[in-house]
PDB file of C-alpha atoms in Angstrom:
ATOM      1  CA  MET A   1       5.855 -27.961 -20.864  1.00 70.00           C
ATOM      2  CA  ASP A   2       6.142 -31.921 -22.182  1.00 75.00           C
ATOM      3  CA  VAL A   3       2.811 -32.815 -21.150  1.00 73.00           C
ATOM      4  CA  ILE A   4       1.600 -30.067 -23.250  1.00 78.00           C
ATOM      5  CA  ILE A   5       3.866 -30.801 -26.048  1.00 80.00           C
ATOM      6  CA  ASP A   6       2.774 -34.105 -26.237  1.00 77.00           C
ATOM      7  CA  ILE A   7      -1.062 -33.155 -25.985  1.00 76.00           C
ATOM      8  CA  VAL A   8       0.296 -30.800 -28.986  1.00 80.00           C
ATOM      9  CA  LEU A   9       1.382 -33.670 -31.217  1.00 81.00           C
ATOM     10  CA  ASP A  10      -0.825 -35.979 -30.785  1.00 77.00           C
ATOM     11  CA  ALA A  11      -3.946 -33.854 -31.642  1.00 74.00           C
ATOM     12  CA  VAL A  12      -2.279 -32.692 -34.648  1.00 80.00           C
ATOM     13  CA  ILE A  13      -0.966 -36.496 -35.846  1.00 78.00           C
ATOM     14  CA  ASP A  14      -4.364 -37.475 -35.304  1.00 69.00           C
ATOM     15  CA  SER A  15      -5.767 -35.068 -37.409  1.00 70.00           C
ATOM     16  CA  VAL A  16      -3.383 -34.502 -40.240  1.00 78.00           C
ATOM     17  CA  LYS A  17      -4.095 -38.462 -40.615  1.00 73.00           C
ATOM     18  CA  ILE A  18      -7.234 -37.770 -42.028  1.00 67.00           C
ATOM     19  CA  LEU A  19      -6.535 -35.161 -44.536  1.00 76.00           C
ATOM     20  CA  PRO A  20      -5.827 -37.802 -48.050  1.00 79.00           C
ATOM     21  CA  PHE A  21      -9.270 -39.394 -46.880  1.00 70.00           C
ATOM     22  CA  LEU A  22     -11.097 -36.905 -46.236  1.00 66.00           C
ATOM     23  CA  TYR A  23      -9.790 -34.803 -49.530  1.00 78.00           C
ATOM     24  CA  LEU A  24     -10.315 -37.448 -51.853  1.00 77.00           C
ATOM     25  CA  THR A  25     -13.939 -38.340 -50.420  1.00 65.00           C
ATOM     26  CA  TYR A  26     -15.034 -34.838 -51.068  1.00 67.00           C
ATOM     27  CA  LEU A  27     -12.926 -34.524 -54.281  1.00 77.00           C
ATOM     28  CA  ALA A  28     -15.274 -37.470 -55.343  1.00 72.00           C
ATOM     29  CA  MET A  29     -18.416 -36.072 -54.134  1.00 62.00           C
ATOM     30  CA  GLU A  30     -17.445 -32.561 -55.957  1.00 68.00           C
ATOM     31  CA  TYR A  31     -17.238 -34.591 -58.919  1.00 70.00           C
ATOM     32  CA  LEU A  32     -20.625 -36.209 -58.238  1.00 61.00           C
ATOM     33  CA  GLU A  33     -22.211 -33.528 -57.938  1.00 57.00           C
ATOM     34  CA  HIS A  34     -21.161 -31.361 -60.850  1.00 58.00           C
ATOM     35  CA  ARG A  35     -20.361 -34.473 -63.954  1.00 59.00           C
ATOM     36  CA  THR A  36     -23.189 -37.101 -62.554  1.00 52.00           C
ATOM     37  CA  ALA A  37     -25.901 -36.261 -59.929  1.00 50.00           C
ATOM     38  CA  GLU A  38     -28.496 -37.884 -61.906  1.00 54.00           C
ATOM     39  CA  PHE A  39     -26.191 -41.187 -62.222  1.00 54.00           C
ATOM     40  CA  THR A  40     -25.865 -41.411 -58.510  1.00 47.00           C
ATOM     41  CA  GLU A  41     -29.114 -40.920 -57.656  1.00 48.00           C
ATOM     42  CA  ASN A  42     -29.384 -44.132 -60.045  1.00 52.00           C
ATOM     43  CA  VAL A  43     -26.833 -45.704 -58.277  1.00 50.00           C
ATOM     44  CA  VAL A  44     -27.377 -44.908 -54.531  1.00 48.00           C
ATOM     45  CA  GLN A  45     -31.026 -46.595 -55.062  1.00 50.00           C
ATOM     46  CA  LYS A  46     -29.636 -49.425 -57.459  1.00 54.00           C
ATOM     47  CA  THR A  47     -26.681 -50.555 -54.586  1.00 56.00           C
ATOM     48  CA  GLU A  48     -28.510 -49.836 -51.631  1.00 59.00           C
ATOM     49  CA  HIS A  49     -29.029 -53.601 -50.976  1.00 71.00           C
ATOM     50  CA  PHE A  50     -25.585 -54.348 -50.396  1.00 81.00           C
ATOM     51  CA  GLY A  51     -24.125 -51.011 -49.261  1.00 85.00           C
ATOM     52  CA  PRO A  52     -23.804 -52.711 -45.964  1.00 90.00           C
ATOM     53  CA  LEU A  53     -21.798 -55.367 -47.456  1.00 90.00           C
ATOM     54  CA  LEU A  54     -19.353 -53.131 -48.801  1.00 85.00           C
ATOM     55  CA  GLY A  55     -19.335 -50.896 -46.192  1.00 84.00           C
ATOM     56  CA  GLY A  56     -18.601 -53.799 -43.517  1.00 87.00           C
ATOM     57  CA  VAL A  57     -15.554 -55.100 -45.813  1.00 86.00           C
ATOM     58  CA  ILE A  58     -14.013 -51.146 -46.007  1.00 79.00           C
ATOM     59  CA  GLY A  59     -14.432 -50.404 -42.276  1.00 78.00           C
ATOM     60  CA  ILE A  60     -12.183 -53.062 -41.456  1.00 80.00           C
ATOM     61  CA  PHE A  61      -9.084 -51.597 -42.755  1.00 70.00           C
ATOM     62  CA  PRO A  62      -7.097 -49.649 -39.303  1.00 58.00           C
ATOM     63  CA  GLN A  63      -7.862 -45.835 -40.609  1.00 57.00           C
ATOM     64  CA  CYS A  64     -10.245 -43.867 -38.394  1.00 56.00           C
ATOM     65  CA  GLY A  65     -10.676 -42.048 -42.182  1.00 63.00           C
ATOM     66  CA  PHE A  66     -12.913 -44.456 -43.555  1.00 74.00           C
ATOM     67  CA  SER A  67     -15.201 -43.233 -40.393  1.00 81.00           C
ATOM     68  CA  ALA A  68     -15.135 -39.295 -41.389  1.00 79.00           C
ATOM     69  CA  ALA A  69     -15.004 -40.261 -45.378  1.00 79.00           C
ATOM     70  CA  ALA A  70     -18.261 -42.324 -44.467  1.00 85.00           C
ATOM     71  CA  SER A  71     -19.778 -39.554 -42.561  1.00 88.00           C
ATOM     72  CA  ASN A  72     -19.319 -36.938 -45.473  1.00 84.00           C
ATOM     73  CA  LEU A  73     -21.131 -39.759 -47.891  1.00 84.00           C
ATOM     74  CA  TYR A  74     -24.073 -39.766 -45.701  1.00 88.00           C
ATOM     75  CA  ALA A  75     -24.156 -36.243 -45.156  1.00 86.00           C
ATOM     76  CA  GLY A  76     -24.595 -35.928 -48.794  1.00 81.00           C
ATOM     77  CA  ARG A  77     -26.971 -39.314 -48.529  1.00 79.00           C
ATOM     78  CA  VAL A  78     -24.735 -40.424 -51.112  1.00 80.00           C
ATOM     79  CA  ILE A  79     -24.750 -43.750 -48.868  1.00 86.00           C
ATOM     80  CA  THR A  80     -27.600 -45.321 -46.295  1.00 89.00           C
ATOM     81  CA  LEU A  81     -27.628 -45.513 -42.672  1.00 92.00           C
ATOM     82  CA  GLY A  82     -27.673 -49.144 -42.588  1.00 93.00           C
ATOM     83  CA  THR A  83     -24.051 -48.540 -44.417  1.00 91.00           C
ATOM     84  CA  LEU A  84     -23.213 -45.747 -42.631  1.00 93.00           C
ATOM     85  CA  ILE A  85     -23.409 -48.089 -39.206  1.00 95.00           C
ATOM     86  CA  ALA A  86     -22.036 -51.004 -41.082  1.00 93.00           C
ATOM     87  CA  ILE A  87     -18.534 -48.759 -41.555  1.00 90.00           C
ATOM     88  CA  TYR A  88     -18.863 -47.160 -37.934  1.00 92.00           C
ATOM     89  CA  LEU A  89     -18.977 -50.658 -36.683  1.00 93.00           C
ATOM     90  CA  SER A  90     -16.889 -52.313 -38.519  1.00 90.00           C
ATOM     91  CA  THR A  91     -14.190 -49.475 -38.042  1.00 84.00           C
ATOM     92  CA  SER A  92     -10.628 -50.455 -36.712  1.00 71.00           C
ATOM     93  CA  ASP A  93      -8.582 -47.497 -36.300  1.00 61.00           C
ATOM     94  CA  GLU A  94      -5.658 -48.596 -33.932  1.00 61.00           C
ATOM     95  CA  MET A  95      -6.897 -51.525 -33.205  1.00 68.00           C
ATOM     96  CA  ILE A  96      -4.483 -53.078 -35.396  1.00 71.00           C
ATOM     97  CA  PRO A  97      -1.225 -51.610 -35.367  1.00 62.00           C
ATOM     98  CA  LEU A  98      -1.652 -52.046 -31.532  1.00 61.00           C
ATOM     99  CA  LEU A  99      -2.207 -56.164 -32.096  1.00 71.00           C
ATOM    100  CA  ILE A 100       0.390 -56.079 -34.281  1.00 71.00           C
ATOM    101  CA  SER A 101       3.085 -53.770 -32.031  1.00 59.00           C
ATOM    102  CA  GLU A 102       2.217 -56.483 -29.281  1.00 65.00           C
ATOM    103  CA  HIS A 103       2.960 -60.169 -32.078  1.00 74.00           C
ATOM    104  CA  PHE A 104      -0.928 -60.914 -31.302  1.00 79.00           C
ATOM    105  CA  PRO A 105      -2.049 -64.220 -33.100  1.00 85.00           C
ATOM    106  CA  VAL A 106      -2.092 -62.923 -36.568  1.00 84.00           C
ATOM    107  CA  GLY A 107      -5.448 -65.854 -37.082  1.00 87.00           C
ATOM    108  CA  THR A 108      -7.317 -63.978 -34.134  1.00 85.00           C
ATOM    109  CA  MET A 109      -6.542 -61.049 -34.991  1.00 85.00           C
ATOM    110  CA  VAL A 110      -8.387 -61.604 -38.299  1.00 88.00           C
ATOM    111  CA  LYS A 111     -11.192 -63.453 -36.864  1.00 89.00           C
ATOM    112  CA  ILE A 112     -11.521 -60.241 -34.722  1.00 88.00           C
ATOM    113  CA  LEU A 113     -11.876 -57.846 -37.339  1.00 89.00           C
ATOM    114  CA  ALA A 114     -14.347 -60.746 -38.833  1.00 92.00           C
ATOM    115  CA  LEU A 115     -16.403 -60.622 -36.274  1.00 93.00           C
ATOM    116  CA  LYS A 116     -16.534 -56.718 -36.110  1.00 92.00           C
ATOM    117  CA  ALA A 117     -17.539 -56.981 -40.625  1.00 93.00           C
ATOM    118  CA  VAL A 118     -19.619 -59.308 -39.792  1.00 95.00           C
ATOM    119  CA  ILE A 119     -21.803 -57.335 -36.659  1.00 95.00           C
ATOM    120  CA  GLY A 120     -21.565 -54.035 -39.028  1.00 94.00           C
ATOM    121  CA  ILE A 121     -23.002 -56.353 -42.011  1.00 95.00           C
ATOM    122  CA  ILE A 122     -25.720 -57.618 -40.338  1.00 96.00           C
ATOM    123  CA  ALA A 123     -27.041 -54.777 -38.403  1.00 96.00           C
ATOM    124  CA  GLY A 124     -26.264 -51.965 -41.522  1.00 94.00           C
ATOM    125  CA  PHE A 125     -28.635 -54.424 -43.536  1.00 94.00           C
ATOM    126  CA  ILE A 126     -31.147 -54.782 -40.635  1.00 95.00           C
ATOM    127  CA  ILE A 127     -31.245 -51.167 -40.546  1.00 95.00           C
ATOM    128  CA  ASP A 128     -31.807 -50.430 -43.829  1.00 91.00           C
ATOM    129  CA  PHE A 129     -34.577 -53.120 -44.096  1.00 92.00           C
ATOM    130  CA  ALA A 130     -36.534 -51.805 -40.973  1.00 92.00           C
ATOM    131  CA  VAL A 131     -36.325 -47.975 -42.720  1.00 89.00           C
ATOM    132  CA  HIS A 132     -37.273 -49.219 -45.766  1.00 86.00           C
ATOM    133  CA  ALA A 133     -40.438 -50.373 -44.403  1.00 88.00           C
ATOM    134  CA  TYR A 134     -40.904 -47.745 -42.486  1.00 84.00           C
ATOM    135  CA  HIS A 135     -40.811 -45.794 -44.994  1.00 80.00           C
ATOM    136  CA  LYS A 136     -42.904 -47.856 -47.023  1.00 82.00           C
ATOM    137  CA  ALA A 137     -45.873 -48.530 -44.456  1.00 83.00           C
ATOM    138  CA  ARG A 138     -46.429 -44.286 -44.434  1.00 79.00           C
ATOM    139  CA  GLY A 139     -46.055 -44.174 -48.479  1.00 72.00           C
ATOM    140  CA  LYS A 140     -42.637 -42.530 -48.578  1.00 66.00           C
ATOM    141  CA  ARG A 141     -40.362 -42.947 -50.585  1.00 58.00           C
ATOM    142  CA  ALA A 142     -37.245 -45.385 -48.539  1.00 53.00           C
ATOM    143  CA  GLU A 143     -34.518 -43.643 -49.974  1.00 54.00           C
ATOM    144  CA  ASP A 144     -33.259 -39.551 -49.235  1.00 56.00           C
ATOM    145  CA  PRO A 145     -32.218 -38.242 -52.705  1.00 51.00           C
ATOM    146  CA  VAL A 146     -28.599 -37.005 -53.166  1.00 51.00           C
ATOM    147  CA  ARG A 147     -28.444 -33.885 -51.841  1.00 54.00           C
ATOM    148  CA  ILE A 148     -24.358 -33.122 -51.634  1.00 50.00           C
ATOM    149  CA  ASN A 149     -25.065 -29.994 -52.582  1.00 53.00           C
ATOM    150  CA  GLU A 150     -26.657 -28.859 -49.293  1.00 56.00           C
ATOM    151  CA  LEU A 151     -22.663 -29.675 -47.861  1.00 51.00           C
ATOM    152  CA  CYS A 152     -21.513 -26.435 -50.012  1.00 52.00           C
ATOM    153  CA  GLU A 153     -24.115 -24.171 -48.646  1.00 53.00           C
ATOM    154  CA  LYS A 154     -23.287 -24.976 -45.368  1.00 53.00           C
ATOM    155  CA  GLU A 155     -19.456 -24.820 -45.838  1.00 48.00           C
ATOM    156  CA  HIS A 156     -20.224 -21.794 -48.148  1.00 48.00           C
ATOM    157  CA  CYS A 157     -17.642 -23.066 -50.703  1.00 48.00           C
ATOM    158  CA  HIS A 158     -19.588 -22.027 -53.750  1.00 49.00           C
ATOM    159  CA  CYS A 159     -19.232 -24.981 -55.242  1.00 47.00           C
ATOM    160  CA  ASP A 160     -22.219 -24.923 -57.008  1.00 47.00           C
ATOM    161  CA  ASP A 161     -21.136 -22.727 -59.066  1.00 49.00           C
ATOM    162  CA  GLU A 162     -20.743 -22.805 -62.959  1.00 49.00           C
ATOM    163  CA  GLU A 163     -17.065 -21.823 -63.012  1.00 49.00           C
ATOM    164  CA  ASP A 164     -15.836 -23.746 -60.274  1.00 52.00           C
ATOM    165  CA  ALA A 165     -17.324 -26.977 -62.162  1.00 56.00           C
ATOM    166  CA  THR A 166     -13.805 -27.523 -64.058  1.00 72.00           C
ATOM    167  CA  LEU A 167     -11.257 -29.856 -62.196  1.00 69.00           C
ATOM    168  CA  LYS A 168      -9.728 -26.586 -60.943  1.00 74.00           C
ATOM    169  CA  GLY A 169     -12.803 -25.681 -59.566  1.00 75.00           C
ATOM    170  CA  MET A 170     -13.874 -28.973 -57.968  1.00 76.00           C
ATOM    171  CA  ALA A 171     -10.092 -29.626 -56.732  1.00 82.00           C
ATOM    172  CA  LYS A 172     -10.734 -25.875 -54.985  1.00 79.00           C
ATOM    173  CA  SER A 173     -13.987 -26.714 -53.328  1.00 76.00           C
ATOM    174  CA  ALA A 174     -12.709 -29.432 -52.000  1.00 76.00           C
ATOM    175  CA  PHE A 175      -9.713 -28.040 -50.285  1.00 82.00           C
ATOM    176  CA  VAL A 176     -12.230 -25.904 -48.852  1.00 78.00           C
ATOM    177  CA  HIS A 177     -14.178 -28.847 -47.417  1.00 68.00           C
ATOM    178  CA  THR A 178     -11.300 -30.461 -46.243  1.00 75.00           C
ATOM    179  CA  LEU A 179      -9.233 -27.467 -44.474  1.00 79.00           C
ATOM    180  CA  HIS A 180     -12.852 -26.518 -42.804  1.00 71.00           C
ATOM    181  CA  ILE A 181     -13.293 -30.401 -41.296  1.00 65.00           C
ATOM    182  CA  PHE A 182      -9.500 -30.559 -40.242  1.00 74.00           C
ATOM    183  CA  LEU A 183      -9.124 -27.341 -38.656  1.00 76.00           C
ATOM    184  CA  PHE A 184     -12.853 -28.144 -36.429  1.00 65.00           C
ATOM    185  CA  VAL A 185     -11.506 -31.739 -35.950  1.00 65.00           C
ATOM    186  CA  LEU A 186      -8.024 -30.525 -34.482  1.00 76.00           C
ATOM    187  CA  VAL A 187      -9.662 -28.420 -32.618  1.00 76.00           C
ATOM    188  CA  LEU A 188     -11.787 -30.920 -30.889  1.00 66.00           C
ATOM    189  CA  THR A 189      -9.193 -33.896 -30.474  1.00 68.00           C
ATOM    190  CA  LEU A 190      -7.079 -31.224 -29.080  1.00 79.00           C
ATOM    191  CA  LEU A 191      -9.759 -30.618 -26.065  1.00 76.00           C
ATOM    192  CA  LEU A 192     -10.145 -34.373 -26.054  1.00 65.00           C
ATOM    193  CA  ASN A 193      -6.474 -35.371 -25.370  1.00 73.00           C
ATOM    194  CA  ILE A 194      -6.504 -31.948 -22.829  1.00 80.00           C
ATOM    195  CA  ILE A 195      -9.848 -34.025 -20.767  1.00 72.00           C
ATOM    196  CA  ILE A 196      -8.578 -37.698 -20.822  1.00 69.00           C
ATOM    197  CA  THR A 197      -4.648 -36.259 -19.619  1.00 77.00           C
ATOM    198  CA  LEU A 198      -6.482 -34.454 -17.111  1.00 77.00           C
ATOM    199  CA  ILE A 199      -8.722 -37.635 -16.241  1.00 71.00           C
ATOM    200  CA  GLY A 200      -6.069 -40.129 -16.739  1.00 71.00           C
ATOM    201  CA  GLU A 201      -5.960 -43.191 -19.243  1.00 65.00           C
ATOM    202  CA  ASP A 202      -5.776 -45.411 -15.230  1.00 71.00           C
ATOM    203  CA  HIS A 203      -8.315 -43.961 -13.756  1.00 71.00           C
ATOM    204  CA  LEU A 204     -10.069 -44.673 -17.138  1.00 61.00           C
ATOM    205  CA  SER A 205      -9.236 -48.687 -17.009  1.00 64.00           C
ATOM    206  CA  MET A 206      -9.810 -48.375 -13.854  1.00 70.00           C
ATOM    207  CA  LEU A 207     -13.933 -47.927 -14.560  1.00 64.00           C
ATOM    208  CA  LEU A 208     -13.911 -50.851 -17.105  1.00 61.00           C
ATOM    209  CA  LYS A 209     -13.127 -53.115 -14.333  1.00 64.00           C
ATOM    210  CA  THR A 210     -16.534 -52.819 -12.703  1.00 62.00           C
ATOM    211  CA  ASN A 211     -19.217 -56.053 -12.574  1.00 68.00           C
ATOM    212  CA  PRO A 212     -19.767 -57.501 -16.045  1.00 73.00           C
ATOM    213  CA  VAL A 213     -22.998 -55.144 -17.597  1.00 81.00           C
ATOM    214  CA  VAL A 214     -21.228 -52.385 -16.196  1.00 82.00           C
ATOM    215  CA  SER A 215     -18.060 -53.024 -17.586  1.00 85.00           C
ATOM    216  CA  HIS A 216     -19.822 -52.930 -21.279  1.00 90.00           C
ATOM    217  CA  ILE A 217     -22.013 -50.147 -20.742  1.00 90.00           C
ATOM    218  CA  LEU A 218     -18.734 -47.874 -19.802  1.00 86.00           C
ATOM    219  CA  ALA A 219     -16.839 -49.660 -22.815  1.00 87.00           C
ATOM    220  CA  GLY A 220     -19.792 -48.028 -25.027  1.00 91.00           C
ATOM    221  CA  LEU A 221     -19.609 -44.422 -23.686  1.00 89.00           C
ATOM    222  CA  ILE A 222     -15.562 -44.699 -23.750  1.00 84.00           C
ATOM    223  CA  GLY A 223     -16.025 -45.842 -27.707  1.00 86.00           C
ATOM    224  CA  LEU A 224     -17.847 -42.923 -28.189  1.00 87.00           C
ATOM    225  CA  ILE A 225     -15.043 -40.424 -27.395  1.00 80.00           C
ATOM    226  CA  PRO A 226     -14.565 -39.037 -31.092  1.00 74.00           C
ATOM    227  CA  ASN A 227     -10.727 -40.330 -31.083  1.00 65.00           C
ATOM    228  CA  CYS A 228      -8.702 -42.670 -31.483  1.00 63.00           C
ATOM    229  CA  ALA A 229      -7.074 -43.192 -27.992  1.00 65.00           C
ATOM    230  CA  PRO A 230     -10.275 -45.097 -26.249  1.00 72.00           C
ATOM    231  CA  SER A 231      -9.601 -48.399 -28.875  1.00 74.00           C
ATOM    232  CA  VAL A 232      -5.835 -48.504 -27.814  1.00 68.00           C
ATOM    233  CA  ILE A 233      -7.208 -48.321 -23.702  1.00 72.00           C
ATOM    234  CA  ILE A 234      -9.590 -50.830 -24.550  1.00 79.00           C
ATOM    235  CA  THR A 235      -7.367 -52.857 -26.771  1.00 77.00           C
ATOM    236  CA  THR A 236      -4.598 -52.987 -24.490  1.00 70.00           C
ATOM    237  CA  LEU A 237      -6.445 -53.850 -21.772  1.00 74.00           C
ATOM    238  CA  TYR A 238      -7.754 -56.989 -23.572  1.00 81.00           C
ATOM    239  CA  LEU A 239      -4.582 -57.888 -23.747  1.00 77.00           C
ATOM    240  CA  ASP A 240      -3.761 -57.076 -20.078  1.00 69.00           C
ATOM    241  CA  GLN A 241      -6.296 -60.091 -19.382  1.00 76.00           C
ATOM    242  CA  MET A 242      -8.070 -57.654 -17.683  1.00 74.00           C
ATOM    243  CA  ILE A 243     -11.555 -57.412 -19.511  1.00 82.00           C
ATOM    244  CA  THR A 244     -13.233 -60.251 -21.568  1.00 87.00           C
ATOM    245  CA  LEU A 245     -13.356 -60.579 -25.502  1.00 91.00           C
ATOM    246  CA  GLY A 246     -16.983 -59.018 -25.303  1.00 93.00           C
ATOM    247  CA  THR A 247     -16.268 -56.337 -23.473  1.00 91.00           C
ATOM    248  CA  MET A 248     -13.803 -55.254 -26.126  1.00 90.00           C
ATOM    249  CA  MET A 249     -16.036 -55.753 -28.673  1.00 93.00           C
ATOM    250  CA  SER A 250     -18.404 -53.582 -26.903  1.00 93.00           C
ATOM    251  CA  GLY A 251     -15.913 -50.666 -26.760  1.00 91.00           C
ATOM    252  CA  LEU A 252     -14.756 -51.210 -30.124  1.00 90.00           C
ATOM    253  CA  LEU A 253     -17.524 -51.536 -32.117  1.00 93.00           C
ATOM    254  CA  VAL A 254     -18.958 -48.578 -30.592  1.00 92.00           C
ATOM    255  CA  GLY A 255     -15.792 -46.891 -31.556  1.00 87.00           C
ATOM    256  CA  ALA A 256     -16.301 -45.345 -34.917  1.00 84.00           C
ATOM    257  CA  GLY A 257     -12.679 -42.713 -34.557  1.00 75.00           C
ATOM    258  CA  ILE A 258     -13.752 -39.255 -35.530  1.00 78.00           C
ATOM    259  CA  GLY A 259     -16.412 -40.330 -37.336  1.00 85.00           C
ATOM    260  CA  LEU A 260     -19.245 -39.305 -34.936  1.00 88.00           C
ATOM    261  CA  MET A 261     -17.714 -35.755 -35.135  1.00 84.00           C
ATOM    262  CA  VAL A 262     -17.473 -35.117 -38.543  1.00 85.00           C
ATOM    263  CA  LEU A 263     -21.224 -36.586 -38.571  1.00 90.00           C
ATOM    264  CA  PHE A 264     -21.951 -33.706 -35.931  1.00 89.00           C
ATOM    265  CA  ARG A 265     -20.577 -31.364 -38.285  1.00 84.00           C
ATOM    266  CA  VAL A 266     -21.803 -31.839 -41.409  1.00 85.00           C
ATOM    267  CA  ASN A 267     -25.053 -33.363 -41.235  1.00 87.00           C
ATOM    268  CA  SER A 268     -27.409 -30.517 -40.788  1.00 83.00           C
ATOM    269  CA  GLU A 269     -30.111 -32.337 -38.783  1.00 87.00           C
ATOM    270  CA  LYS A 270     -29.067 -33.072 -35.719  1.00 89.00           C
ATOM    271  CA  LYS A 271     -31.699 -35.340 -33.941  1.00 92.00           C
ATOM    272  CA  VAL A 272     -30.966 -38.147 -37.100  1.00 92.00           C
ATOM    273  CA  ASN A 273     -27.195 -37.302 -35.743  1.00 93.00           C
ATOM    274  CA  PHE A 274     -27.811 -38.650 -31.897  1.00 95.00           C
ATOM    275  CA  ASN A 275     -30.404 -41.123 -33.312  1.00 94.00           C
ATOM    276  CA  VAL A 276     -27.230 -42.679 -34.971  1.00 95.00           C
ATOM    277  CA  ALA A 277     -25.015 -41.916 -31.667  1.00 94.00           C
ATOM    278  CA  ILE A 278     -27.754 -44.054 -29.543  1.00 95.00           C
ATOM    279  CA  LEU A 279     -27.751 -46.588 -32.441  1.00 95.00           C
ATOM    280  CA  LEU A 280     -24.454 -47.173 -32.553  1.00 95.00           C
ATOM    281  CA  PHE A 281     -23.807 -47.161 -28.322  1.00 96.00           C
ATOM    282  CA  LEU A 282     -26.646 -49.977 -28.145  1.00 96.00           C
ATOM    283  CA  ILE A 283     -26.015 -51.906 -30.785  1.00 96.00           C
ATOM    284  CA  GLY A 284     -22.231 -52.310 -30.264  1.00 95.00           C
ATOM    285  CA  THR A 285     -22.752 -53.025 -26.594  1.00 95.00           C
ATOM    286  CA  LEU A 286     -25.557 -55.949 -26.721  1.00 96.00           C
ATOM    287  CA  SER A 287     -23.390 -57.764 -29.432  1.00 96.00           C
ATOM    288  CA  GLY A 288     -20.468 -57.050 -27.127  1.00 94.00           C
ATOM    289  CA  LEU A 289     -22.929 -58.508 -24.249  1.00 93.00           C
ATOM    290  CA  LEU A 290     -24.299 -61.507 -26.180  1.00 95.00           C
ATOM    291  CA  ILE A 291     -20.338 -62.857 -27.184  1.00 94.00           C
ATOM    292  CA  ASP A 292     -19.491 -63.143 -23.415  1.00 91.00           C
ATOM    293  CA  VAL A 293     -23.177 -64.480 -22.397  1.00 91.00           C
ATOM    294  CA  LEU A 294     -22.816 -67.138 -25.647  1.00 92.00           C
ATOM    295  CA  GLY A 295     -19.020 -67.618 -24.117  1.00 89.00           C
ATOM    296  CA  ILE A 296     -17.994 -66.869 -27.716  1.00 85.00           C
ATOM    297  CA  THR A 297     -13.802 -66.733 -27.500  1.00 83.00           C
ATOM    298  CA  LEU A 298     -10.910 -66.347 -30.430  1.00 77.00           C
TER     299      LEU A 298
END
């Protein structure tokens, strides 16, 4: 019974933590939809070139909520794919609190955050450049139009009605969006916590103690689990000197908290969602492997 209570409490706490981020994001998106649709289109086009830079910097803050917010913004095409990936790669979620609790040197912690941010920024710029070049070669526009209204249609919140264009209406619609995502995340987080408990964190830890290449792949796969728990496991193994810096980075770079979970919920293009997950995994694991090959230490 105690185990069941702990699983439920962890799921509730993990889900509740993202509520402020989700609500503020949806509220901002409602405002953009009703008040500044044309202006937003222009801003997206003008900020496309440095979006990954902002995303990489914002992502280092220790909260899963930023990756969830980024997923919603990308689904509405308010940010580019490169910016989304930059945020996913730099997201730190539970790593910072854990390092602080273990009295980890602040200087080294800052270097780890900076490394994650730099990798995210570089990858984001490369992705946006590649996407732009691809569309240009095919004679298509590089930017997808902002389509926040599609999220409203998907959630059936009727937030595009004229009577909901008031501040009260926008707040209500944002609440509906937030509630839907909260319940979705709560259920999946509960299931994931049950699975992790049944498998055991010790068994997950043992999977990372194989040969170097396999450990990077396994760290990346564990990082894909849409939960904050994987970052705790991977960071703990690094603190216990059981894995290398590169292996830890593979898992933490891929680990985007609940970002991918929310992306699959709010973005209707499932093929794009899978491509984002694959791209995130490849960039994260290859970057971690490169760190070890180059012998980079912090």
